[in-house]
Coordinates of C-alpha atoms in Angstrom, one line a residue:
D1 CA 142.6 124.1 90.9
R2 CA 144.6 122.5 94.3
Q3 CA 147.2 120.8 92.1
S4 CA 148.1 123.9 90.4
V5 CA 148.0 125.9 93.8
S6 CA 150.3 123.2 95.4
L7 CA 152.7 123.2 92.4
L8 CA 153.1 127.1 92.8
L9 CA 153.6 126.9 96.2
C10 CA 156.3 124.2 95.7
L11 CA 157.8 127.0 93.2
C12 CA 157.8 129.7 96.0
N13 CA 159.6 127.2 98.6
L14 CA 162.4 126.9 95.8
S15 CA 162.9 130.6 95.9
V16 CA 163.4 130.7 99.4
H17 CA 166.6 128.2 99.1
T18 CA 168.3 130.1 96.6
A19 CA 170.3 132.2 99.2
M20 CA 170.7 129.2 101.4
P21 CA 174.0 126.9 101.1
A22 CA 173.6 123.6 99.4
T23 CA 175.4 120.6 98.2
R24 CA 174.8 117.1 97.3
R25 CA 178.4 115.9 97.3
S26 CA 177.2 113.2 94.6
P27 CA 180.3 112.6 92.5
A28 CA 182.7 113.2 95.5
R29 CA 184.5 110.8 97.6
E30 CA 186.3 112.9 100.5
R31 CA 189.6 112.4 102.0
P32 CA 191.5 114.2 104.7
S33 CA 194.7 114.9 102.4
P34 CA 195.9 114.3 99.2
S35 CA 197.8 111.0 98.4
P36 CA 200.7 110.6 95.8
Q37 CA 199.1 107.4 95.0
R38 CA 196.1 109.0 93.8
R39 CA 198.2 110.9 91.2
R40 CA 197.8 107.9 88.9
S41 CA 196.4 107.4 85.5
G42 CA 192.7 108.3 85.3
V43 CA 192.8 110.8 88.3
A44 CA 193.5 114.7 87.2
K45 CA 194.5 116.8 90.0
S46 CA 192.9 120.2 90.0
A47 CA 194.9 123.1 90.8
A48 CA 194.4 124.5 94.3
A49 CA 192.2 127.5 94.6
A50 CA 191.9 129.8 97.6
P51 CA 189.0 128.8 99.8
K52 CA 185.5 130.7 98.8
Q53 CA 183.0 131.7 101.6
A54 CA 179.5 132.1 100.6
A55 CA 178.3 135.9 101.0
P56 CA 175.8 136.1 103.6
S57 CA 172.3 137.0 102.2
K58 CA 170.5 139.6 103.5
L59 CA 167.0 139.7 105.3
S60 CA 164.7 139.6 102.9
L61 CA 160.7 140.1 103.7
V62 CA 159.7 138.0 101.0
D63 CA 162.0 135.1 101.1
H64 CA 162.7 134.8 104.9
V65 CA 159.3 135.9 106.0
L66 CA 156.4 135.9 103.9
L67 CA 157.1 132.5 101.6
P68 CA 158.1 130.4 104.8
L69 CA 154.9 131.8 106.5
L70 CA 152.9 130.9 103.5
L71 CA 154.3 127.5 103.1
M72 CA 153.9 126.8 106.9
V73 CA 150.1 127.4 106.5
T74 CA 149.3 126.0 103.4
T75 CA 151.2 122.8 103.4
P76 CA 149.8 121.4 106.7
T77 CA 146.5 122.4 105.1
F78 CA 147.1 120.7 101.7
C79 CA 148.0 117.1 103.7
H80 CA 144.7 117.3 105.8
I81 CA 142.6 118.0 102.4
T82 CA 144.1 115.2 100.6
A83 CA 143.9 112.7 103.4
W84 CA 139.9 113.8 103.4
L85 CA 139.8 113.6 99.6
T86 CA 141.2 110.0 99.4
A87 CA 138.8 108.9 101.7
Q88 CA 135.8 109.7 99.4
P89 CA 134.2 107.6 96.9
E90 CA 135.5 109.1 94.2
P91 CA 138.9 110.8 95.1
T92 CA 139.4 113.3 92.1
L93 CA 140.1 117.2 91.9
S94 CA 136.4 117.3 90.6
T95 CA 135.1 115.7 93.8
L96 CA 137.3 118.7 95.6
A97 CA 135.8 121.3 93.6
A98 CA 132.2 120.6 94.1
A99 CA 132.7 120.0 97.6
A100 CA 134.4 123.8 97.8
A101 CA 131.5 125.1 95.6
A102 CA 128.9 123.5 98.0
G103 CA 130.5 125.7 101.0
P104 CA 133.6 126.1 102.0
A105 CA 133.1 126.2 105.8
A106 CA 131.4 122.8 105.4
L107 CA 134.3 121.5 103.8
A108 CA 136.5 122.7 106.2
A109 CA 134.6 121.1 109.2
D110 CA 134.4 117.8 107.3
V111 CA 138.5 117.9 106.5
L112 CA 138.9 118.7 110.2
A113 CA 136.8 116.2 111.4
S114 CA 138.3 113.4 109.3
T115 CA 141.9 114.3 110.5
M116 CA 141.2 114.7 114.1
P117 CA 143.9 112.9 116.1
D118 CA 142.5 110.0 118.2
A119 CA 143.6 107.1 120.6
K120 CA 144.0 104.6 117.8
A121 CA 146.4 106.9 116.0
A122 CA 148.5 107.4 119.0
V123 CA 149.0 103.9 119.7
L124 CA 149.7 103.1 115.8
L125 CA 152.5 105.9 115.9
T126 CA 153.7 104.8 119.5
A127 CA 154.1 101.2 118.3
F128 CA 155.4 102.2 114.8
S129 CA 158.3 104.7 116.7
G130 CA 158.8 101.7 119.2
L131 CA 159.8 99.1 116.9
A132 CA 161.9 101.4 114.9
L133 CA 163.8 102.3 118.0
L134 CA 164.4 98.8 118.8
I135 CA 166.0 97.9 115.6
Y136 CA 167.7 101.3 115.5
A137 CA 169.7 99.9 118.3
I138 CA 171.1 96.9 116.6
P139 CA 174.8 97.4 116.1
G140 CA 176.4 97.5 112.8
P141 CA 179.7 98.7 110.9
V142 CA 180.4 102.4 111.6
K143 CA 180.1 104.6 108.5
F144 CA 180.9 108.4 108.5
G145 CA 179.0 111.3 106.8
P146 CA 181.0 114.1 105.1
I147 CA 182.5 116.6 107.1
S148 CA 180.6 119.8 107.9
D149 CA 181.7 123.2 107.1
R150 CA 182.4 123.4 111.2
G151 CA 184.7 120.4 110.8
A152 CA 182.0 118.0 112.4
R153 CA 181.9 114.4 111.0
P154 CA 178.7 112.4 111.6
A155 CA 179.1 108.6 112.6
Y156 CA 176.3 106.1 111.9
A157 CA 176.0 102.2 112.5
D158 CA 175.1 100.8 109.3
N159 CA 172.2 98.5 110.2
A160 CA 169.5 99.8 107.5
M161 CA 169.1 96.5 105.9
W162 CA 168.2 95.0 109.4
H163 CA 165.3 97.5 109.5
C164 CA 164.1 96.9 106.3
V165 CA 163.9 93.3 106.6
L166 CA 162.6 93.3 110.2
F167 CA 160.4 95.9 110.3
P168 CA 158.0 94.7 107.3
L169 CA 158.3 91.2 108.5
V170 CA 157.1 92.2 111.9
F171 CA 154.2 94.5 110.6
V172 CA 152.7 91.4 108.4
L173 CA 153.4 89.0 111.1
G174 CA 151.3 91.3 113.5
A175 CA 148.7 91.5 111.1
A176 CA 148.4 87.5 110.7
A177 CA 148.4 87.1 114.3
G178 CA 145.1 89.1 114.3
L179 CA 146.6 92.1 116.5
Y180 CA 145.3 94.3 113.8
P181 CA 144.2 94.3 110.1
L182 CA 146.9 94.7 107.4
S183 CA 144.9 97.6 106.4
V184 CA 145.6 99.6 109.7
L185 CA 147.5 102.4 108.0
Y186 CA 144.8 103.1 105.6
D187 CA 141.9 102.6 108.2
N188 CA 143.7 105.1 110.6
F189 CA 145.4 107.6 107.8
G190 CA 143.5 110.6 108.6
A191 CA 143.8 110.7 112.1
T192 CA 147.6 109.7 111.6
V193 CA 148.0 112.4 109.3
G194 CA 146.5 114.8 112.0
L195 CA 148.4 113.5 114.8
L196 CA 151.6 113.7 113.0
N197 CA 151.0 117.3 111.9
F198 CA 150.3 118.6 115.2
G199 CA 153.1 116.5 116.7
G200 CA 155.7 117.4 114.3
L201 CA 155.2 121.2 114.3
A202 CA 155.7 120.9 118.0
F203 CA 158.6 118.7 117.8
C204 CA 160.2 121.4 115.1
A205 CA 159.5 123.9 118.0
L206 CA 161.6 121.5 120.2
L207 CA 164.3 121.3 117.6
Y208 CA 164.3 125.1 117.2
A209 CA 165.0 125.6 121.0
K210 CA 167.5 123.0 121.3
G211 CA 169.7 124.5 118.4
L212 CA 169.8 127.9 120.2
S213 CA 170.5 126.5 123.6
R214 CA 167.2 127.0 125.2
L215 CA 164.8 125.1 127.5
G216 CA 168.0 123.7 128.8
L217 CA 168.7 121.8 125.9
R218 CA 172.3 122.0 124.2
P219 CA 173.0 121.5 120.6
S220 CA 174.6 118.0 119.6
G221 CA 177.6 119.4 117.5
P222 CA 179.3 122.8 116.2
D223 CA 176.9 123.3 113.2
A224 CA 174.0 125.0 115.1
G225 CA 172.7 128.4 115.8
S226 CA 170.4 131.2 114.4
S227 CA 170.6 131.9 110.6
G228 CA 170.1 135.8 111.5
K229 CA 166.9 135.8 109.6
G230 CA 164.5 136.0 112.4
L231 CA 162.7 133.7 114.3
L232 CA 160.2 132.6 111.8
F233 CA 162.8 131.7 109.2
D234 CA 164.9 129.8 111.9
Y235 CA 161.8 127.6 112.8
Y236 CA 161.4 127.2 109.2
W237 CA 164.7 126.2 108.0
G238 CA 165.9 124.8 111.5
T239 CA 168.8 125.7 113.9
E240 CA 170.9 122.5 114.0
L241 CA 172.5 120.5 111.0
Y242 CA 173.0 117.2 113.2
P243 CA 170.6 117.1 116.1
Q244 CA 170.4 114.0 118.5
L245 CA 168.1 113.2 121.4
G246 CA 169.0 110.5 123.5
G247 CA 171.8 109.2 121.3
V248 CA 169.4 109.0 118.4
D249 CA 170.2 110.9 115.1
V250 CA 166.8 112.9 114.6
K251 CA 167.4 113.2 110.9
R252 CA 168.2 109.4 110.2
F253 CA 165.3 108.3 112.6
V254 CA 162.8 110.6 111.3
N255 CA 163.9 110.7 107.7
C256 CA 164.4 106.8 107.1
R257 CA 163.2 104.7 110.0
I258 CA 159.7 107.0 110.2
S259 CA 159.1 108.6 106.9
M260 CA 160.7 106.0 104.3
T261 CA 159.5 103.0 106.3
Y262 CA 155.7 104.3 106.4
W263 CA 155.9 105.0 102.6
M264 CA 157.2 101.2 102.0
L265 CA 154.3 99.8 104.3
A266 CA 151.8 102.1 102.8
G267 CA 151.4 100.2 99.4
V268 CA 150.9 96.8 101.3
S269 CA 148.5 98.1 103.5
F270 CA 146.2 100.3 100.8
A271 CA 146.3 96.9 98.5
A272 CA 144.9 95.2 101.6
A273 CA 142.5 97.9 102.0
S274 CA 141.3 97.8 98.6
H275 CA 140.9 94.1 98.7
S276 CA 138.7 94.0 101.6
R277 CA 136.4 96.7 100.0
H278 CA 136.5 95.1 96.4
G279 CA 136.9 91.7 96.9
R280 CA 139.9 91.9 94.5
L281 CA 143.3 93.0 94.0
D282 CA 143.5 96.1 91.9
P283 CA 146.3 95.5 89.3
G284 CA 147.5 99.2 89.4
L285 CA 147.6 99.6 92.9
V286 CA 149.5 96.1 93.5
L287 CA 152.2 96.8 90.9
C288 CA 152.5 100.3 91.9
A289 CA 153.1 99.1 95.5
A290 CA 155.3 96.4 94.5
S291 CA 157.5 98.8 92.4
Q292 CA 157.6 101.4 95.4
F293 CA 158.3 98.6 97.6
V294 CA 161.4 97.6 95.4
Y295 CA 162.8 101.2 95.3
L296 CA 162.5 101.5 99.2
V297 CA 164.4 98.4 99.5
K298 CA 167.3 100.0 97.3
F299 CA 167.0 103.1 99.6
F300 CA 167.6 101.1 102.8
Y301 CA 170.6 99.3 101.1
W302 CA 171.8 102.8 99.8
E303 CA 170.7 104.5 103.7
I304 CA 174.4 105.3 104.2
G305 CA 174.8 107.0 100.8
Y306 CA 171.5 109.2 101.7
M307 CA 173.1 110.4 104.8
R308 CA 175.7 111.7 102.5
S309 CA 173.4 113.5 100.5
I310 CA 171.9 117.1 100.4
D311 CA 168.9 116.4 102.7
I312 CA 171.4 115.7 105.5
I313 CA 174.6 117.4 104.8
T314 CA 173.0 121.0 104.0
D315 CA 169.3 121.2 105.1
R316 CA 168.9 121.8 108.9
A317 CA 166.6 119.8 110.9
G318 CA 163.2 122.3 110.7
F319 CA 159.9 122.8 109.4
Y320 CA 161.3 122.2 105.9
E321 CA 163.2 119.2 106.6
T322 CA 161.8 117.5 109.7
W323 CA 158.0 118.4 109.6
G324 CA 158.4 117.7 105.7
C325 CA 159.5 114.1 106.5
L326 CA 157.3 113.3 109.2
V327 CA 153.9 114.7 107.5
W328 CA 154.5 115.6 103.7
V329 CA 156.2 112.2 102.8
P330 CA 153.2 109.9 104.2
S331 CA 150.7 112.3 102.7
I332 CA 152.0 113.2 99.5
Y333 CA 154.3 110.5 98.6
T334 CA 151.3 107.7 99.1
L335 CA 148.9 109.9 97.3
H336 CA 148.8 107.9 94.0
T337 CA 148.3 104.4 95.7
R338 CA 145.9 106.1 98.4
S339 CA 143.7 107.3 95.8
M340 CA 143.1 103.8 94.5
V341 CA 141.6 102.3 97.5
Q342 CA 138.3 103.8 97.2
L343 CA 138.3 104.1 93.6
P344 CA 140.2 101.3 91.6
S345 CA 142.7 102.2 89.1
G346 CA 140.3 100.8 86.1
L347 CA 143.4 99.3 84.6
S348 CA 143.5 95.4 83.5
W349 CA 146.2 92.8 84.2
P350 CA 148.2 92.5 81.0
A351 CA 146.6 89.0 80.1
A352 CA 143.1 90.7 80.1
G353 CA 141.4 93.3 77.9
A354 CA 138.7 94.6 79.6
T355 CA 138.7 97.0 82.6
G356 CA 138.2 95.7 86.2
G357 CA 136.9 97.4 89.2
R358 CA 134.3 100.2 88.9
A359 CA 134.4 100.8 85.0
R360 CA 131.1 102.6 85.6
T361 CA 132.7 106.0 86.9
L362 CA 134.7 106.3 83.7
S363 CA 133.6 108.6 80.8
P364 CA 132.5 106.4 77.4
A365 CA 135.9 108.0 76.0
A366 CA 137.9 106.7 78.9
C367 CA 136.2 103.3 78.8
A368 CA 137.0 102.9 75.0
H369 CA 140.5 103.8 76.0
W370 CA 141.0 101.3 78.6
R371 CA 139.0 98.4 77.2
A372 CA 141.5 98.6 74.3
G373 CA 143.9 97.0 76.8
S374 CA 146.1 99.2 79.4
P375 CA 149.6 99.2 78.9
L376 CA 150.0 98.2 82.4
G377 CA 153.1 95.6 81.9
A378 CA 155.0 98.5 80.1
I379 CA 154.6 101.1 82.7
F380 CA 155.4 98.7 85.4
A381 CA 158.6 97.4 83.4
V382 CA 159.5 101.2 82.7
G383 CA 159.1 102.1 86.3
L384 CA 161.5 99.3 87.7
L385 CA 164.2 100.2 85.1
G386 CA 164.0 103.4 86.5
V387 CA 164.5 102.1 90.1
A388 CA 167.4 99.7 88.7
F389 CA 169.3 102.6 86.9
N390 CA 168.8 104.8 89.9
F391 CA 170.0 102.0 92.3
E392 CA 173.3 101.4 89.8
A393 CA 173.9 105.0 89.8
D394 CA 174.0 105.3 93.5
L395 CA 176.1 102.1 93.9
Q396 CA 178.5 103.3 91.6
R397 CA 178.9 106.4 93.6
Q398 CA 178.9 104.7 97.2
R399 CA 181.6 102.2 95.9
F400 CA 183.7 104.8 94.4
R401 CA 183.8 106.6 97.7
E402 CA 184.5 103.5 99.9
T403 CA 187.4 102.2 97.7
G404 CA 189.1 105.8 97.2
G405 CA 188.1 105.7 93.5
A406 CA 189.7 102.1 93.3
A407 CA 186.7 100.3 92.1
L408 CA 185.7 99.5 88.4
V409 CA 183.0 101.4 87.0
W410 CA 181.1 99.6 84.0
G411 CA 184.4 97.2 83.9
R412 CA 186.8 100.0 83.6
K413 CA 188.9 102.0 86.0
P414 CA 187.0 105.0 86.6
I415 CA 188.0 108.7 85.4
A416 CA 188.4 110.9 88.5
I417 CA 189.1 114.8 89.3
E418 CA 190.9 115.6 92.5
A419 CA 189.6 118.7 94.2
E420 CA 190.6 120.6 97.0
Y421 CA 188.5 122.3 99.7
H422 CA 188.6 123.8 102.9
V423 CA 186.4 123.6 106.1
T424 CA 186.9 125.1 109.5
D425 CA 188.8 122.9 112.2
P426 CA 186.4 122.6 115.4
K427 CA 189.4 122.7 117.7
S428 CA 191.8 125.4 116.2
G429 CA 189.1 127.8 114.4
K430 CA 191.3 127.8 111.6
L431 CA 190.7 126.4 107.9
A432 CA 191.8 123.0 107.1
R433 CA 192.7 121.6 103.6
H434 CA 190.9 118.7 102.3
T435 CA 190.7 116.9 99.0
S436 CA 187.8 115.0 97.2
L437 CA 187.7 112.8 94.3
L438 CA 184.9 113.7 91.6
L439 CA 183.5 110.8 89.9
V440 CA 183.3 111.1 85.9
S441 CA 182.6 107.5 84.8
G442 CA 179.7 105.4 84.6
W443 CA 176.3 107.3 85.1
W444 CA 178.3 110.3 86.4
G445 CA 179.9 110.6 83.2
V446 CA 176.5 110.8 81.2
A447 CA 175.0 113.5 83.4
R448 CA 176.0 115.2 86.5
H449 CA 172.7 114.4 87.9
A450 CA 171.6 111.0 86.1
Q451 CA 170.1 109.4 89.2
Y452 CA 167.6 112.3 89.1
L453 CA 166.3 111.3 85.9
F454 CA 165.8 107.6 86.8
E455 CA 164.1 108.6 90.1
L456 CA 161.4 110.7 88.1
T457 CA 160.9 107.8 85.4
A458 CA 159.9 105.7 88.3
A459 CA 157.9 108.2 90.0
W460 CA 155.7 109.1 86.7
S461 CA 155.3 105.5 86.2
W462 CA 153.7 105.3 89.8
G463 CA 151.3 108.0 89.1
L464 CA 150.2 106.5 85.5
L465 CA 149.5 102.9 87.4
A466 CA 147.0 104.8 89.1
G467 CA 144.9 105.2 86.2
V468 CA 144.5 108.8 84.8
G469 CA 141.4 107.7 82.9
T470 CA 139.6 107.0 86.4
H471 CA 141.4 109.7 88.7
G472 CA 142.6 112.4 86.4
A473 CA 145.6 114.5 87.5
L474 CA 145.4 113.9 91.3
P475 CA 147.8 110.7 90.9
L476 CA 150.1 112.8 89.2
F477 CA 150.8 115.3 91.8
Y478 CA 153.7 113.5 93.5
A479 CA 155.6 113.4 90.2
A480 CA 155.0 116.6 89.2
F481 CA 156.0 117.9 92.7
L482 CA 159.3 115.5 92.5
T483 CA 160.3 116.9 89.0
V484 CA 160.3 120.5 90.4
L485 CA 161.9 119.5 93.6
L486 CA 164.6 117.5 92.1
V487 CA 165.7 120.2 89.1
H488 CA 165.8 122.7 91.7
R489 CA 167.9 120.6 94.0
A490 CA 170.2 120.1 90.9
I491 CA 170.9 123.7 90.5
R492 CA 171.3 124.1 94.2
D493 CA 173.8 121.4 94.2
E494 CA 176.0 123.0 91.5
E495 CA 176.0 126.4 92.9
K496 CA 177.4 125.0 96.2
C497 CA 180.0 122.7 94.4
S498 CA 181.1 125.3 92.3
L499 CA 181.7 127.5 95.5
K500 CA 183.4 124.7 97.2
Y501 CA 185.5 123.1 94.7
G502 CA 186.2 126.1 92.3
A503 CA 188.1 125.2 89.0
A504 CA 187.8 121.7 90.0
Y505 CA 184.1 121.6 89.8
A506 CA 184.2 123.6 86.4
K507 CA 186.4 121.2 84.9
Y508 CA 183.8 118.5 85.7
K509 CA 180.8 120.5 84.3
A510 CA 183.0 121.1 81.3
M511 CA 183.6 117.0 81.1
V512 CA 179.9 116.3 81.9
P513 CA 178.1 118.8 80.0
Y514 CA 174.4 118.0 81.1
K515 CA 172.9 118.4 84.5
I516 CA 169.8 115.7 84.3
V517 CA 169.0 114.7 80.8
P518 CA 171.4 114.1 78.5
Y519 CA 171.3 116.3 75.0
V520 CA 168.3 118.1 76.7
F521 CA 169.0 119.6 80.1

């Protein structure tokens, strides 16, 4: 079915990146030079190692041509299909299979018609982006990202919480004033996906040209240029690490202020759309939207930490990164909540014993299961715990970095490993020596990527809140996709960190033997 195919495509996508350098400097706090004060109790200094360079990968027809081409064709198509599917009375894989069997050409025509860009979608996205730009200009304390391989160090105004508060507030007040219905994001979803898709593909072409100094455009920093794998792969992977347009950081604006903000407000808008159609609040949808909203408040609180993550410091701004955030995130990360608008979850509030909504769509066995009492409260609580522990892990790392390893972790002085690495000085062209501290305490001493376990816990809870008894496997697609993505990301991270830190990272792995799940993986 379509879900299996998409998971296969995701796995194919992972193989494309096995030859690409990647790191999530998750346990590390960078410092320009070693300090004698750091050689205190709790900080172990790793022996210096000669800088290692990743061996350039050879051009591969499969990895650098066929798989990127396959993904650039199938993933936009899949986003359009899911937009059409979740507008159907019964958004399930069975509905999709029946439509495909009835006539692929007719299905393609229906999908295209339902996702055709229109003026309303253009106005919506213009207003959305304009408000984000206004808030983006609010001043804030300057925070820095890690030093890149070519010596660049991006700076960011830390104003994310202004955005987190003001944007939802303006969105809700605009609806209350009658400027638009609160369900506006759902009402215009198909046309919005179509416009984002076509616009995103064109925007990636612009970024491609900018990174190669074409069309009169220039890169914003030294980390730019061709990968040497050909035009197709350069468009897919990107040609610039930290592009800016008009002083606006492209990655931060697209990834955070557009993509994550849309996801944050989507649950609110979809819950309003469901209420207008069915005259009641769907428990599964409301709790799913609430859990995701809390998760995204946490994200904006931690936004500077995200700007130091693998998405920013390694992945260039191309189809994979930028189109993915512009189109894939609004389409797929909202799939479980969006599927509940036309067809309610079938779950009941914890105090009720019967299913609400459209029980007629359930099979007799499913009806018996859900009428026996749904574990709604437990699923919601587990999801919130996942969000809370994910936040705690990220906060431990962020405070460790910002205090130079001085902040207490779980009430104790943190254990850290001092590691050396080298980057190219952009002025002299020579390798410059730097040091980092690798955090070995708190959640970072339980597993090297424990934050992924908590993020996956929340993701699977959101899928379950959509009601597998009513919707089948469709709402679980995001969680399945994220599982594959994060497992692969952990592998990419470890390969790059081992190359970068050498013996220090080998010591960290010996002290913390598990990647994500303690005693399992």
